[in-house]
Coordinates of C-alpha atoms and ligand atoms in Angstrom, one line a residue:
X1 CA 8.9 6.8 28.2
X2 CA 9.4 3.5 26.3
X3 CA 12.7 1.8 25.9
X4 CA 15.6 3.0 23.8
X5 CA 16.3 0.6 20.9
X6 CA 19.6 0.5 18.8
X7 CA 18.8 -0.4 15.2
X8 CA 21.9 -1.5 13.3
X9 CA 21.4 -1.1 9.5
X10 CA 18.5 1.2 10.2
X11 CA 18.9 3.0 6.8
X12 CA 18.4 -0.3 4.9
X13 CA 15.2 -1.8 3.5
X14 CA 13.9 -3.7 6.4
X15 CA 15.7 -1.6 9.0
X16 CA 14.1 1.7 7.8
X17 CA 10.6 0.2 7.9
X18 CA 11.2 -1.2 11.4
X19 CA 12.5 2.2 12.6
X20 CA 9.3 3.8 11.4
X21 CA 7.2 1.2 13.3
X22 CA 9.3 1.7 16.4
X23 CA 9.0 5.5 16.3
X24 CA 5.3 5.3 15.6
X25 CA 5.0 3.0 18.7
X26 CA 6.7 5.5 20.9
X27 CA 10.2 3.9 21.3
X28 CA 13.3 6.0 21.3
X29 CA 15.4 5.0 18.4
X30 CA 19.2 5.2 17.8
X31 CA 20.2 4.1 14.3
X32 CA 23.7 3.0 13.3
X33 CA 24.6 2.5 9.6
X34 CA 27.6 2.7 7.4
X35 CA 25.6 3.3 4.2
X36 CA 27.3 0.3 2.5
X37 CA 24.0 -0.6 0.8
X38 CA 21.8 2.3 1.7
X39 CA 21.5 6.1 1.3
X40 CA 21.6 8.9 3.9
X41 CA 18.3 10.4 2.5
X42 CA 16.4 7.5 4.0
X43 CA 16.9 9.0 7.4
X44 CA 15.0 12.1 6.5
X45 CA 12.3 10.0 5.0
X46 CA 11.9 8.2 8.3
X47 CA 11.6 11.6 10.0
X48 CA 9.1 12.8 7.4
X49 CA 6.9 9.7 7.7
X50 CA 6.8 9.6 11.5
X51 CA 7.2 13.3 12.4
X52 CA 9.7 12.1 15.0
X53 CA 13.5 12.5 15.4
X54 CA 16.1 10.0 16.4
X55 CA 19.9 9.8 17.0
X56 CA 22.0 8.6 14.1
X57 CA 25.6 7.4 14.0
X58 CA 27.5 6.7 10.7
X59 CA 29.7 3.9 11.9
X60 CA 30.8 0.5 11.0
X61 CA 30.1 -2.4 13.3
X62 CA 33.7 -3.6 12.7
X63 CA 34.9 -0.6 14.7
X64 CA 34.4 -1.7 18.3
X65 CA 35.4 1.7 19.8
X66 CA 32.9 3.4 17.6
X67 CA 30.1 1.0 18.6
X68 CA 31.0 1.2 22.3
X69 CA 30.7 4.9 22.1
X70 CA 27.1 4.6 21.0
X71 CA 26.4 2.5 24.2
X72 CA 28.4 5.1 26.3
X73 CA 26.3 8.0 25.0
X74 CA 22.9 6.2 25.1
X75 CA 21.2 3.9 27.6
X76 CA 20.4 1.2 25.1
X77 CA 17.7 -1.3 26.3
X78 CA 17.7 -3.6 23.3
X79 CA 19.2 -4.0 19.9
X80 CA 17.6 -4.9 16.6
X81 CA 20.5 -6.1 14.4
X82 CA 20.0 -5.8 10.7
X83 CA 23.4 -4.6 9.5
X84 CA 25.1 -7.1 7.2
X85 CA 26.0 -7.9 3.6
X86 CA 23.2 -9.8 1.9
X87 CA 23.8 -10.6 -1.7
X88 CA 24.0 -14.4 -2.2
X89 CA 26.0 -14.4 -5.5
X90 CA 28.5 -11.7 -4.2
X91 CA 29.1 -13.8 -1.1
X92 CA 30.3 -16.7 -3.2
X93 CA 32.8 -14.4 -4.9
X94 CA 33.9 -12.6 -1.8
X95 CA 33.5 -15.1 1.1
X96 CA 36.2 -13.6 3.3
X97 CA 34.6 -10.2 3.1
X98 CA 31.2 -11.7 3.9
X99 CA 32.4 -13.7 6.9
X100 CA 34.5 -10.8 8.2
X101 CA 31.8 -8.2 7.8
X102 CA 28.8 -10.2 9.0
X103 CA 30.4 -12.4 11.7
X104 CA 33.1 -10.0 13.0
X105 CA 30.6 -7.2 12.9
X106 CA 28.1 -9.1 15.0
X107 CA 30.8 -10.2 17.4
X108 CA 31.9 -6.6 17.9
X109 CA 28.3 -5.6 18.5
X110 CA 27.8 -8.4 21.1
X111 CA 31.1 -7.4 22.8
X112 CA 29.8 -3.8 23.1
X113 CA 26.5 -5.1 24.4
X114 CA 28.2 -7.3 27.0
X115 CA 30.4 -4.5 28.2
X116 CA 27.4 -2.2 28.7
X117 CA 25.1 -4.9 30.2
X118 CA 22.7 -4.8 27.3
X119 CA 21.5 -8.4 26.8
X120 CA 18.4 -8.2 24.6
X121 CA 18.7 -8.7 20.8
X122 CA 16.5 -9.3 17.9
X123 CA 18.6 -10.7 15.0
X124 CA 17.8 -10.5 11.3
X125 CA 18.2 -14.1 10.2
X126 CA 16.8 -15.7 7.1
X127 CA 14.8 -18.7 5.7
X128 CA 18.0 -19.5 3.9
X129 CA 19.1 -21.3 7.1
X130 CA 16.7 -24.2 6.3
X131 CA 19.1 -25.2 3.5
X132 CA 18.1 -27.6 0.7
X133 CA 17.1 -30.8 2.5
X134 CA 14.2 -29.9 4.7
X135 CA 10.6 -30.4 3.4
X136 CA 8.2 -27.4 3.2
X137 CA 6.7 -25.8 5.2
X138 CA 9.8 -24.9 7.2
X139 CA 9.4 -25.3 10.9
X140 CA 11.8 -23.7 13.4
X141 CA 13.2 -26.9 14.9
X142 CA 14.4 -28.3 11.6
X143 CA 18.1 -28.7 11.2
X144 CA 19.9 -25.7 9.7
X145 CA 22.5 -25.5 6.9
X146 CA 23.4 -23.3 4.0
X147 CA 24.6 -23.4 0.4
X148 CA 26.6 -20.2 0.2
X149 CA 28.8 -17.9 2.5
X150 CA 25.9 -15.4 3.0
X151 CA 23.7 -18.2 4.3
X152 CA 26.5 -19.6 6.5
X153 CA 26.9 -16.2 8.2
X154 CA 23.3 -16.4 9.2
X155 CA 23.6 -20.0 10.5
X156 CA 26.8 -19.0 12.4
X157 CA 25.5 -15.8 13.9
X158 CA 22.4 -17.8 15.1
X159 CA 24.8 -20.3 16.8
X160 CA 27.0 -17.5 18.3
X161 CA 23.9 -15.9 19.9
X162 CA 22.7 -19.3 21.2
X163 CA 26.2 -19.8 22.8
X164 CA 26.1 -16.4 24.3
X165 CA 22.8 -17.3 26.0
X166 CA 24.3 -20.6 27.2
X167 CA 27.1 -18.6 28.8
X168 CA 24.7 -16.1 30.5
X169 CA 21.0 -17.0 30.9
X170 CA 20.1 -13.4 31.4
X171 CA 20.3 -12.9 27.6
X172 CA 17.2 -12.7 25.5
X173 CA 17.6 -13.5 21.9
X174 CA 15.1 -13.6 19.0
X175 CA 16.3 -15.1 15.7
X176 CA 13.9 -13.9 13.1
X177 CA 13.9 -16.0 10.0
X178 CA 12.5 -13.9 7.2
X179 CA 11.1 -15.3 4.0
X180 CA 11.0 -13.1 1.0
X181 CA 10.4 -9.4 2.0
X182 CA 8.9 -7.2 -0.7
X183 CA 6.5 -4.2 -0.9
X184 CA 7.2 -0.8 0.6
X185 CA 5.8 1.7 3.0
X186 CA 2.3 3.1 2.0
X187 CA 3.8 6.6 1.8
X188 CA 6.0 5.5 -1.2
X189 CA 8.9 7.3 0.5
X190 CA 10.9 4.3 1.6
X191 CA 11.4 0.9 -0.1
X192 CA 13.9 -1.4 -1.6
X193 CA 16.5 0.4 -3.7
X194 CA 19.5 -1.9 -4.3
X195 CA 22.7 -0.7 -5.9
X196 CA 23.4 -2.0 -9.4
X197 CA 21.4 -4.8 -11.2
X198 CA 19.1 -6.4 -8.6
X199 CA 19.5 -10.1 -7.7
X200 CA 16.0 -10.4 -6.2
X201 CA 12.9 -10.8 -8.1
X202 CA 10.9 -7.8 -7.1
X203 CA 13.4 -5.0 -7.6
X204 CA 14.4 -6.7 -10.9
X205 CA 10.7 -6.7 -12.1
X206 CA 10.6 -3.1 -11.0
X207 CA 13.6 -2.1 -13.2
X208 CA 11.8 -3.8 -16.1
X209 CA 8.6 -2.0 -15.4
X210 CA 10.4 1.5 -15.5
X211 CA 12.3 0.5 -18.7
X212 CA 15.8 0.3 -17.1
X213 CA 16.1 -3.4 -17.9
X214 CA 14.7 -5.0 -21.1
X215 CA 13.0 -8.1 -19.7
X216 CA 12.7 -10.4 -16.7
X217 CA 14.7 -13.6 -16.9
X218 CA 12.7 -16.4 -15.3
X219 CA 15.2 -18.8 -13.8
X220 CA 13.6 -22.2 -14.7
X221 CA 10.1 -23.3 -15.6
X222 CA 10.6 -27.0 -15.0
X223 CA 10.4 -27.1 -11.2
X224 CA 7.9 -29.4 -9.6
X225 CA 5.5 -26.5 -8.8
X226 CA 2.1 -25.7 -10.1
X227 CA 3.4 -23.6 -13.1
X228 CA 7.0 -24.9 -13.1
X229 CA 8.6 -21.7 -11.7
X230 CA 10.1 -21.3 -8.2
X231 CA 7.7 -20.8 -5.3
X232 CA 8.5 -18.4 -2.4
X233 CA 6.8 -17.0 0.6
X234 CA 6.7 -13.3 -0.2
X235 CA 5.9 -11.1 2.8
X236 CA 5.1 -7.3 3.0
X237 CA 8.0 -5.4 4.6
X238 CA 5.5 -3.6 6.8
X239 CA 4.3 -7.0 8.1
X240 CA 7.9 -7.9 8.7
X241 CA 8.4 -4.6 10.6
X242 CA 5.4 -5.3 12.8
X243 CA 6.9 -8.8 13.5
X244 CA 10.0 -7.1 14.8
X245 CA 8.0 -5.0 17.2
X246 CA 6.4 -8.2 18.5
X247 CA 9.8 -9.9 18.8
X248 CA 11.1 -6.8 20.6
X249 CA 8.3 -6.9 23.2
X250 CA 8.9 -10.6 23.7
X251 CA 12.7 -10.2 24.3
X252 CA 12.0 -7.3 26.7
X253 CA 9.8 -9.6 28.8
X254 CA 11.5 -13.0 28.5
X255 CA 15.0 -14.5 28.7
X256 CA 16.0 -17.3 26.4
X257 CA 16.6 -17.9 22.7
X258 CA 13.8 -18.3 20.2
X259 CA 14.0 -18.8 16.4
X260 CA 10.8 -17.6 14.8
X261 CA 9.7 -17.7 11.1
X262 CA 8.3 -14.4 9.7
X263 CA 6.4 -15.4 6.6
X264 CA 2.8 -15.6 5.4
X265 CA 2.8 -19.4 5.1
X266 CA 1.6 -19.1 1.5
X267 CA 3.7 -19.7 -1.6
X268 CA 3.6 -17.7 -4.8
X269 CA 5.4 -18.6 -8.1
X270 CA 7.5 -16.3 -10.2
X271 CA 4.6 -16.0 -12.6
X272 CA 2.1 -15.2 -9.8
X273 CA 4.4 -12.3 -8.8
X274 CA 5.0 -11.1 -12.3
X275 CA 1.3 -11.1 -13.1
X276 CA 0.4 -9.4 -9.9
X277 CA 3.0 -6.7 -10.6
X278 CA 1.6 -6.3 -14.1
X279 CA -1.8 -5.5 -12.6
X280 CA -0.2 -3.0 -10.2
X281 CA 1.7 -1.1 -13.0
X282 CA -1.0 -1.5 -15.6
X283 CA 1.2 -3.0 -18.4
X284 CA 2.5 -6.4 -19.6
X285 CA 6.1 -7.0 -18.9
X286 CA 8.4 -8.9 -21.2
X287 CA 10.1 -12.1 -19.8
X288 CA 12.2 -15.0 -21.1
X289 CA 12.6 -18.5 -19.6
X290 CA 16.3 -19.1 -18.7
X291 CA 18.0 -22.0 -17.1
X292 CA 17.6 -22.6 -13.3
X293 CA 19.8 -20.4 -11.1
X294 CA 22.5 -22.3 -9.2
X295 CA 21.5 -22.9 -5.6
X296 CA 17.8 -22.2 -6.0
X297 CA 15.3 -24.5 -4.5
X298 CA 11.8 -25.3 -6.0
X299 CA 9.6 -24.2 -3.1
X300 CA 10.1 -22.3 0.1
X301 CA 7.4 -21.3 2.5
X302 CA 7.0 -20.9 6.3
X303 CA 5.1 -22.7 8.9
X304 CA 3.9 -19.6 10.8
X305 CA 2.4 -21.3 14.0
X306 CA 5.2 -20.3 16.3
X307 CA 5.0 -16.5 15.5
X308 CA 1.3 -16.7 16.2
X309 CA 1.7 -18.6 19.4
X310 CA 4.7 -16.7 20.8
X311 CA 4.1 -13.2 19.5
X312 CA 0.4 -13.2 18.6
X313 CA 1.6 -12.0 15.2
X314 CA 0.5 -12.9 11.7
X315 CA 1.0 -11.4 8.3
X316 CA -1.9 -9.2 7.1
X317 CA -1.0 -8.3 3.5
X318 CA -1.8 -10.3 0.3
X319 CA 0.4 -10.5 -2.8
X320 CA -1.5 -7.8 -4.8
X321 CA -1.1 -5.3 -2.0
X322 CA 2.6 -6.1 -1.7
X323 CA 3.2 -5.5 -5.5
X324 CA 1.0 -2.4 -5.5
X325 CA 2.9 -0.8 -2.6
X326 CA 6.2 -1.9 -4.2
X327 CA 5.2 -0.3 -7.5
X328 CA 4.1 2.9 -5.7
X329 CA 7.7 3.2 -4.4
X330 CA 9.4 2.1 -7.6
X331 CA 7.6 4.4 -10.0
X332 CA 8.8 7.5 -8.0
X333 CA 12.2 6.3 -6.9
X334 CA 13.9 4.1 -9.5
Ligands
UFG1 N1 13.9 -15.1 -9.9 C1 13.8 -15.1 -11.3 N2 14.5 -14.1 -11.9 C2 15.2 -13.1 -11.3 C3 15.3 -13.2 -9.9 C4 14.7 -14.2 -9.2 O1 13.2 -15.9 -11.9 O2 15.7 -12.2 -11.9 C5 13.3 -16.2 -9.2 C6 14.2 -17.1 -8.4 O3 14.7 -18.2 -9.2 C7 13.3 -17.6 -7.3 C8 12.4 -16.4 -7.0 O4 12.4 -15.6 -8.2 O5 12.5 -18.7 -7.7 C9 12.8 -15.5 -5.8 O6 14.2 -15.2 -6.0 P1 14.9 -14.0 -5.1 O7 16.3 -13.9 -5.6 O8 14.0 -12.8 -5.1 O9 14.9 -14.6 -3.7 P2 15.5 -16.0 -3.1 O10 14.3 -16.8 -2.6 O11 16.4 -16.6 -4.0 O12 16.3 -15.5 -1.9 C10 15.8 -14.7 -0.9 C11 16.8 -13.7 -0.4 C12 17.9 -14.4 0.4 C13 17.4 -15.3 1.4 C14 16.3 -16.2 0.8 C15 15.7 -17.0 1.9 O13 17.4 -12.9 -1.4 O14 18.7 -13.4 1.0 O15 15.3 -15.5 0.1 O16 15.0 -18.1 1.4 F1 18.4 -16.0 1.9

């Protein structure tokens, strides 16, 4: 029997896809989620896709006793930690809530892990930690910074985990810096389904495609990029999930701390994504050019050498497959 993995935030977008990948690969999975930005139905969808069962706890990471109980009741070998608030704009309006939820939640999780001798963790970090001053492509040893409370929680949790390792070299920590996750599982059963009006490009385009929003607002067409719109490194969520499995295998076998980019290494503009999505859904979508969004950078993409070297992992999906799989989920679920 393979190891037992605790997945925090396992009902969320990336967590659910990773849980599928873990179950498909024969791991025992325990999910904890408070459904703050996800739905209970996702759990059944994971069971439906994999034909496998797992334990689930509806619990908040802020509740140390509740989290400790999970470790008391299960022999957890490693943790993949997704749970956290993630909306950049909201974090500017509610900084205290973001710091409390993301940082205190992570500290409680680490405390429970320490108490139970579990010292292996894969953490859901973000390309946002590269801040605004580094040149692309982003390489893992560049200095980190942030422009909003959400980004600072990622920078700080990375630092906390580095310090935990310094205090005890038996820890094994993987800090996965995601670029822009999009797409959905091929089954169309799970995908990204944010509450309210989406902040991110793909779910926003999806809402336009199904007629729930009138048009896409393109935030700036005067960037120094090939077509003037912002360029990002979009990565299929299933590639991201397989990257987590590689990171998990790595932490199960090595001690230490490694920050690793999970991206494709290729940039696509807002118009590239829009036109690819139009091909997927078979219709033209209305858009309007708007002023730049505060805090956005022109271009963001990964140097992916370290993931290849350390994990033997690289992204497999191209943009058209990402938007096609995204549309397959959106048309049935939005
Ligand atoms: N964009 C639009 N219109 C929209 C939404 C987005 O034109 O309605 C543009 C943005 O200006 C940007 C691109 O589409 O050029 C991507 O924007 P997203 O909001 O989808 O993603 P970001 O790159 O801003 O942010 C994402 C995650 C963050 C993470 C960051 C890491 O949302 O959590 O990537 O770089 F921190």
